[in-house]
Amino acid sequence: MNDFDDLFATKQETEEKRTYRPNTKDDWKQKKQQERTDTFAMLGGATADIAKDSGSFRAYLDVQSRFDRYSVSNALLVSHQMPEATRLGDSAFWKKQGAYIKKGEKGITILEPGEYTKQNGEKGVSYNAKKVFDIEQTDADKKPQRSRTTDIKKLVKALVKSATSEVSISDELPAGVNAQYNPEKNTIFIRQGLEGNEIFSCLAREIAVSRFSGNDIPKEDKAVSVFSVAFIVCKRNGIEPPVLPVKGELFSDKEPKEIRAVLSKARDEANTISAVMEKALDNRNRDAR
């Protein structure tokens, strides 16, 4: 970068060059490789934390519910470093918003995928460590984000749209059971007379049960997956999330990569449900205009 190029560098880039001046291209590669190594080590630790601690697991789900486009790995990294984060962007993003990073703020490290060409001509994906910052770490105006509807009846109707099974009211459910998926009838039965928030919470859980019912996965993985989907869907819509039904370690005898694979399926199911709900709510809002 020449003297004039420095005028257009982001604040973060300028700080990086002040603290690190590689002598050779190999030095720069070595620095980047170390950043990747450190980030993957952090990811492994974050995954181990949620496997044995329900509080860390709920913190991860809370982050994943706010950042639906983030991969499981990046949601884990954010929850490990700043679980209260609400809006993230790199220094270039915040500069476009007319905001700057506050002095002394430490970035949150995530993994950014990049495509490369292998020697045989095939495309591959590599990951580089990247720093992002929460809005609270900047001088940006804290404008409220677009809020979701709080009309519980509309929310329940939109949630019903996401079900791949029938949904029916019943007064014959077992004592203490507010909703139950019947695979033989492919129907979710809901106890008559429940309040709206109760209906939403138990319906979200049973929709998840129905979506995982045909999957050949271990019982304990299914329980965690169902809980994850219900938690994310409830949290995104301002509903009190369910209580974790699994005691002790959440993922017994699983490697970090296997744990993240289970969570990725749950994330995808939650995003599918949310997408159907968003469309249903948007259509109703248009009809009301």
CSV table of C-alpha atoms in Angstrom, one decimal:
chain,number,residue,atom,x,y,z
A,1,MET,CA,0.0,0.0,0.0
A,2,ASN,CA,1.5,3.4,-1.0
A,3,ASP,CA,1.3,6.6,1.0
A,4,PHE,CA,-1.9,7.7,-0.7
A,5,ASP,CA,-3.6,4.3,-0.2
A,6,ASP,CA,-3.2,4.8,3.6
A,7,LEU,CA,-5.6,7.7,3.4
A,8,PHE,CA,-8.4,5.3,2.5
A,9,ALA,CA,-7.6,2.4,4.9
A,10,THR,CA,-10.2,1.6,7.6
A,11,LYS,CA,-9.3,2.4,11.2
A,12,GLN,CA,-8.9,-1.3,12.0
A,13,GLU,CA,-6.6,-1.8,9.0
A,14,THR,CA,-4.5,1.1,10.1
A,15,GLU,CA,-4.2,-0.2,13.7
A,16,GLU,CA,-3.2,-3.6,12.4
A,17,LYS,CA,-0.4,-2.2,10.3
A,18,ARG,CA,0.9,-0.2,13.3
A,19,THR,CA,1.1,-3.2,15.5
A,20,TYR,CA,2.3,-5.7,12.8
A,21,ARG,CA,4.6,-5.1,9.9
A,22,PRO,CA,5.5,-8.4,8.2
A,23,ASN,CA,8.9,-8.6,6.7
A,24,THR,CA,7.9,-11.1,4.0
A,25,LYS,CA,4.8,-12.6,2.4
A,26,ASP,CA,5.6,-15.8,4.4
A,27,ASP,CA,5.4,-13.8,7.7
A,28,TRP,CA,1.9,-12.5,6.7
A,29,LYS,CA,0.8,-16.1,5.9
A,30,GLN,CA,2.1,-17.4,9.2
A,31,LYS,CA,0.3,-14.7,11.1
A,32,LYS,CA,-3.0,-15.5,9.3
A,33,GLN,CA,-2.5,-19.2,9.9
A,34,GLN,CA,-1.9,-18.6,13.6
A,35,GLU,CA,-5.1,-16.5,13.8
A,36,ARG,CA,-7.0,-19.4,12.1
A,37,THR,CA,-5.5,-21.9,14.5
A,38,ASP,CA,-6.4,-19.8,17.6
A,39,THR,CA,-9.9,-19.3,16.3
A,40,PHE,CA,-10.5,-23.0,15.7
A,41,ALA,CA,-9.1,-23.7,19.2
A,42,MET,CA,-11.6,-21.2,20.6
A,43,LEU,CA,-14.4,-22.8,18.7
A,44,GLY,CA,-13.4,-26.2,20.1
A,45,GLY,CA,-13.5,-24.8,23.6
A,46,ALA,CA,-16.9,-23.1,23.0
A,47,THR,CA,-18.4,-26.3,21.7
A,48,ALA,CA,-17.0,-28.2,24.8
A,49,ASP,CA,-18.6,-25.6,27.1
A,50,ILE,CA,-22.1,-26.0,25.7
A,51,ALA,CA,-21.8,-29.8,25.8
A,52,LYS,CA,-21.4,-29.8,29.5
A,53,ASP,CA,-23.1,-26.6,30.7
A,54,SER,CA,-26.7,-25.8,30.1
A,55,GLY,CA,-26.2,-22.1,30.8
A,56,SER,CA,-23.6,-21.9,28.0
A,57,PHE,CA,-25.9,-23.9,25.7
A,58,ARG,CA,-28.8,-21.5,26.3
A,59,ALA,CA,-26.4,-18.5,25.7
A,60,TYR,CA,-25.5,-20.0,22.3
A,61,LEU,CA,-29.2,-20.6,21.4
A,62,ASP,CA,-29.9,-17.0,22.4
A,63,VAL,CA,-27.2,-15.7,20.1
A,64,GLN,CA,-28.3,-18.1,17.3
A,65,SER,CA,-31.9,-16.8,17.6
A,66,ARG,CA,-30.7,-13.2,17.0
A,67,PHE,CA,-28.2,-14.0,14.2
A,68,ASP,CA,-30.2,-16.3,12.0
A,69,ARG,CA,-27.7,-16.0,9.1
A,70,TYR,CA,-24.7,-16.9,11.2
A,71,SER,CA,-23.4,-20.5,11.1
A,72,VAL,CA,-23.4,-22.6,14.2
A,73,SER,CA,-19.7,-22.1,14.5
A,74,ASN,CA,-19.9,-18.4,14.4
A,75,ALA,CA,-22.8,-18.2,16.8
A,76,LEU,CA,-20.8,-20.4,19.2
A,77,LEU,CA,-17.8,-18.0,18.8
A,78,VAL,CA,-20.0,-14.9,19.4
A,79,SER,CA,-21.7,-16.5,22.5
A,80,HIS,CA,-18.2,-17.4,23.9
A,81,GLN,CA,-16.9,-13.9,23.5
A,82,MET,CA,-19.9,-11.5,23.7
A,83,PRO,CA,-23.2,-13.3,24.4
A,84,GLU,CA,-25.0,-10.0,24.7
A,85,ALA,CA,-24.2,-8.9,21.2
A,86,THR,CA,-27.2,-7.7,19.2
A,87,ARG,CA,-25.8,-6.3,15.9
A,88,LEU,CA,-22.4,-7.1,14.4
A,89,GLY,CA,-20.3,-5.8,11.5
A,90,ASP,CA,-16.7,-5.4,10.6
A,91,SER,CA,-14.9,-2.1,10.7
A,92,ALA,CA,-15.7,-1.5,7.0
A,93,PHE,CA,-19.5,-2.1,7.6
A,94,TRP,CA,-19.6,0.4,10.5
A,95,LYS,CA,-17.7,3.0,8.5
A,96,LYS,CA,-20.4,2.7,5.8
A,97,GLN,CA,-22.9,3.4,8.5
A,98,GLY,CA,-21.1,6.5,9.4
A,99,ALA,CA,-19.9,5.0,12.7
A,100,TYR,CA,-16.5,4.2,14.1
A,101,ILE,CA,-15.2,1.7,16.6
A,102,LYS,CA,-14.6,3.1,20.0
A,103,LYS,CA,-11.0,3.4,21.1
A,104,GLY,CA,-9.8,0.3,22.9
A,105,GLU,CA,-12.6,-2.0,21.9
A,106,LYS,CA,-11.6,-5.6,21.2
A,107,GLY,CA,-13.1,-7.2,18.2
A,108,ILE,CA,-15.1,-10.5,18.3
A,109,THR,CA,-13.4,-13.2,16.2
A,110,ILE,CA,-15.5,-15.2,13.8
A,111,LEU,CA,-14.7,-17.4,10.8
A,112,GLU,CA,-15.2,-16.0,7.2
A,113,PRO,CA,-15.4,-18.6,4.4
A,114,GLY,CA,-13.5,-18.0,1.2
A,115,GLU,CA,-13.4,-20.0,-2.0
A,116,TYR,CA,-10.1,-21.2,-3.6
A,117,THR,CA,-9.1,-23.4,-6.4
A,118,LYS,CA,-7.2,-26.7,-5.7
A,119,GLN,CA,-4.3,-28.0,-7.8
A,120,ASN,CA,-6.7,-30.4,-9.5
A,121,GLY,CA,-9.0,-27.5,-10.5
A,122,GLU,CA,-11.7,-28.3,-8.0
A,123,LYS,CA,-13.2,-25.5,-5.8
A,124,GLY,CA,-12.5,-25.6,-2.1
A,125,VAL,CA,-13.5,-23.6,0.9
A,126,SER,CA,-11.1,-22.2,3.4
A,127,TYR,CA,-11.7,-20.1,6.5
A,128,ASN,CA,-10.0,-17.0,7.8
A,129,ALA,CA,-10.3,-15.3,11.1
A,130,LYS,CA,-12.2,-12.1,11.0
A,131,LYS,CA,-12.9,-9.4,13.5
A,132,VAL,CA,-16.4,-8.0,13.9
A,133,PHE,CA,-17.8,-5.5,16.4
A,134,ASP,CA,-21.1,-5.1,18.2
A,135,ILE,CA,-23.0,-1.9,17.9
A,136,GLU,CA,-22.4,-1.2,21.6
A,137,GLN,CA,-18.6,-1.0,20.7
A,138,THR,CA,-19.3,1.8,18.2
A,139,ASP,CA,-20.5,5.4,18.3
A,140,ALA,CA,-23.5,4.4,16.0
A,141,ASP,CA,-27.0,5.6,17.0
A,142,LYS,CA,-28.8,2.8,18.8
A,143,LYS,CA,-31.9,2.9,16.6
A,144,PRO,CA,-34.4,0.2,17.4
A,145,GLN,CA,-34.6,-2.7,15.0
A,146,ARG,CA,-37.8,-3.5,13.2
A,147,SER,CA,-39.9,-5.3,15.8
A,148,ARG,CA,-41.9,-8.4,15.2
A,149,THR,CA,-45.6,-8.4,15.8
A,150,THR,CA,-46.7,-9.0,19.4
A,151,ASP,CA,-50.2,-10.1,18.4
A,152,ILE,CA,-50.2,-13.6,19.8
A,153,LYS,CA,-53.1,-14.8,17.7
A,154,LYS,CA,-51.3,-13.8,14.5
A,155,LEU,CA,-48.1,-15.4,15.7
A,156,VAL,CA,-49.9,-18.7,16.5
A,157,LYS,CA,-51.6,-18.7,13.1
A,158,ALA,CA,-48.3,-18.1,11.4
A,159,LEU,CA,-46.6,-20.9,13.4
A,160,VAL,CA,-49.4,-23.3,12.4
A,161,LYS,CA,-48.6,-22.5,8.7
A,162,SER,CA,-45.1,-23.9,9.3
A,163,ALA,CA,-46.4,-27.3,10.5
A,164,THR,CA,-46.0,-30.2,8.1
A,165,SER,CA,-48.7,-32.1,10.0
A,166,GLU,CA,-52.3,-31.3,11.0
A,167,VAL,CA,-53.0,-29.3,14.1
A,168,SER,CA,-56.1,-30.0,16.1
A,169,ILE,CA,-57.6,-29.1,19.5
A,170,SER,CA,-58.2,-32.0,21.9
A,171,ASP,CA,-59.6,-32.6,25.3
A,172,GLU,CA,-58.3,-36.1,25.6
A,173,LEU,CA,-54.5,-35.5,26.2
A,174,PRO,CA,-52.8,-37.2,29.2
A,175,ALA,CA,-52.7,-35.2,32.4
A,176,GLY,CA,-49.9,-32.6,32.4
A,177,VAL,CA,-49.5,-32.8,28.6
A,178,ASN,CA,-50.5,-29.6,26.7
A,179,ALA,CA,-49.6,-30.7,23.2
A,180,GLN,CA,-48.5,-34.0,21.6
A,181,TYR,CA,-47.6,-35.1,18.1
A,182,ASN,CA,-49.2,-38.4,17.0
A,183,PRO,CA,-47.0,-39.9,14.2
A,184,GLU,CA,-49.7,-42.4,13.2
A,185,LYS,CA,-52.2,-39.7,12.5
A,186,ASN,CA,-49.5,-37.1,11.6
A,187,THR,CA,-51.4,-34.7,13.8
A,188,ILE,CA,-50.4,-32.3,16.6
A,189,PHE,CA,-53.1,-32.3,19.3
A,190,ILE,CA,-53.3,-29.2,21.6
A,191,ARG,CA,-55.1,-29.1,24.9
A,192,GLN,CA,-58.3,-27.1,24.8
A,193,GLY,CA,-58.4,-23.8,26.7
A,194,LEU,CA,-54.7,-22.8,26.8
A,195,GLU,CA,-53.5,-19.2,26.7
A,196,GLY,CA,-51.8,-17.9,23.5
A,197,ASN,CA,-48.3,-18.0,24.8
A,198,GLU,CA,-48.7,-21.5,26.1
A,199,ILE,CA,-50.1,-22.6,22.7
A,200,PHE,CA,-47.2,-21.1,20.9
A,201,SER,CA,-44.5,-22.6,23.1
A,202,CYS,CA,-45.8,-26.2,23.1
A,203,LEU,CA,-46.8,-26.0,19.4
A,204,ALA,CA,-43.3,-24.9,18.5
A,205,ARG,CA,-41.9,-27.9,20.4
A,206,GLU,CA,-44.3,-30.4,18.8
A,207,ILE,CA,-43.7,-29.0,15.3
A,208,ALA,CA,-40.0,-29.7,15.9
A,209,VAL,CA,-40.9,-33.2,17.2
A,210,SER,CA,-42.8,-33.9,14.0
A,211,ARG,CA,-39.9,-32.6,11.8
A,212,PHE,CA,-37.4,-34.9,13.5
A,213,SER,CA,-39.8,-37.9,13.9
A,214,GLY,CA,-38.6,-39.6,10.8
A,215,ASN,CA,-34.9,-39.0,11.4
A,216,ASP,CA,-32.8,-41.9,12.5
A,217,ILE,CA,-30.9,-40.0,15.2
A,218,PRO,CA,-30.2,-41.0,18.9
A,219,LYS,CA,-32.9,-40.2,21.4
A,220,GLU,CA,-30.7,-37.8,23.4
A,221,ASP,CA,-29.7,-35.9,20.2
A,222,LYS,CA,-33.4,-35.7,19.2
A,223,ALA,CA,-34.3,-34.2,22.5
A,224,VAL,CA,-31.6,-31.5,22.3
A,225,SER,CA,-32.6,-30.8,18.6
A,226,VAL,CA,-36.3,-30.4,19.5
A,227,PHE,CA,-35.4,-28.1,22.4
A,228,SER,CA,-33.1,-26.1,20.2
A,229,VAL,CA,-35.7,-25.5,17.5
A,230,ALA,CA,-38.4,-24.6,20.0
A,231,PHE,CA,-36.1,-22.2,21.9
A,232,ILE,CA,-34.9,-20.3,18.8
A,233,VAL,CA,-38.4,-20.0,17.4
A,234,CYS,CA,-39.9,-18.8,20.7
A,235,LYS,CA,-37.1,-16.4,21.4
A,236,ARG,CA,-37.3,-14.8,17.9
A,237,ASN,CA,-41.0,-14.1,18.6
A,238,GLY,CA,-40.8,-12.8,22.1
A,239,ILE,CA,-42.2,-16.0,23.7
A,240,GLU,CA,-40.7,-17.5,26.9
A,241,PRO,CA,-38.6,-20.4,25.6
A,242,PRO,CA,-39.1,-24.0,27.0
A,243,VAL,CA,-37.0,-25.6,29.8
A,244,LEU,CA,-34.2,-27.9,28.7
A,245,PRO,CA,-35.5,-31.5,29.3
A,246,VAL,CA,-32.1,-33.1,29.3
A,247,LYS,CA,-30.1,-33.5,32.5
A,248,GLY,CA,-26.3,-33.8,32.8
A,249,GLU,CA,-24.1,-33.5,29.7
A,250,LEU,CA,-26.0,-32.7,26.6
A,251,PHE,CA,-23.9,-34.5,24.0
A,252,SER,CA,-22.4,-37.7,25.4
A,253,ASP,CA,-19.3,-39.1,23.7
A,254,LYS,CA,-19.5,-36.7,20.7
A,255,GLU,CA,-16.7,-34.9,19.0
A,256,PRO,CA,-17.0,-31.1,18.6
A,257,LYS,CA,-17.6,-31.5,14.9
A,258,GLU,CA,-20.4,-34.0,15.5
A,259,ILE,CA,-22.0,-31.6,18.0
A,260,ARG,CA,-22.0,-28.8,15.6
A,261,ALA,CA,-23.5,-31.0,12.9
A,262,VAL,CA,-26.5,-31.8,15.2
A,263,LEU,CA,-26.9,-28.1,16.0
A,264,SER,CA,-26.7,-27.2,12.3
A,265,LYS,CA,-29.7,-29.4,11.5
A,266,ALA,CA,-31.7,-27.7,14.4
A,267,ARG,CA,-30.7,-24.3,13.2
A,268,ASP,CA,-31.9,-25.1,9.6
A,269,GLU,CA,-35.2,-26.4,10.9
A,270,ALA,CA,-35.7,-23.2,13.0
A,271,ASN,CA,-34.8,-21.0,10.1
A,272,THR,CA,-37.3,-22.9,7.9
A,273,ILE,CA,-40.1,-22.4,10.4
A,274,SER,CA,-39.2,-18.7,10.8
A,275,ALA,CA,-39.2,-18.2,7.0
A,276,VAL,CA,-42.7,-19.6,6.7
A,277,MET,CA,-43.9,-17.5,9.6
A,278,GLU,CA,-42.3,-14.3,8.2
A,279,LYS,CA,-44.1,-14.9,4.9
A,280,ALA,CA,-47.4,-15.6,6.6
A,281,LEU,CA,-47.1,-12.5,8.8
A,282,ASP,CA,-46.1,-10.3,5.8
A,283,ASN,CA,-49.1,-11.5,3.8
A,284,ARG,CA,-51.5,-10.7,6.6
A,285,ASN,CA,-49.9,-7.2,7.0
A,286,ARG,CA,-50.4,-6.6,3.3
A,287,ASP,CA,-54.0,-7.7,3.5
A,288,ALA,CA,-54.7,-5.4,6.4
A,289,ARG,CA,-53.5,-2.3,4.5
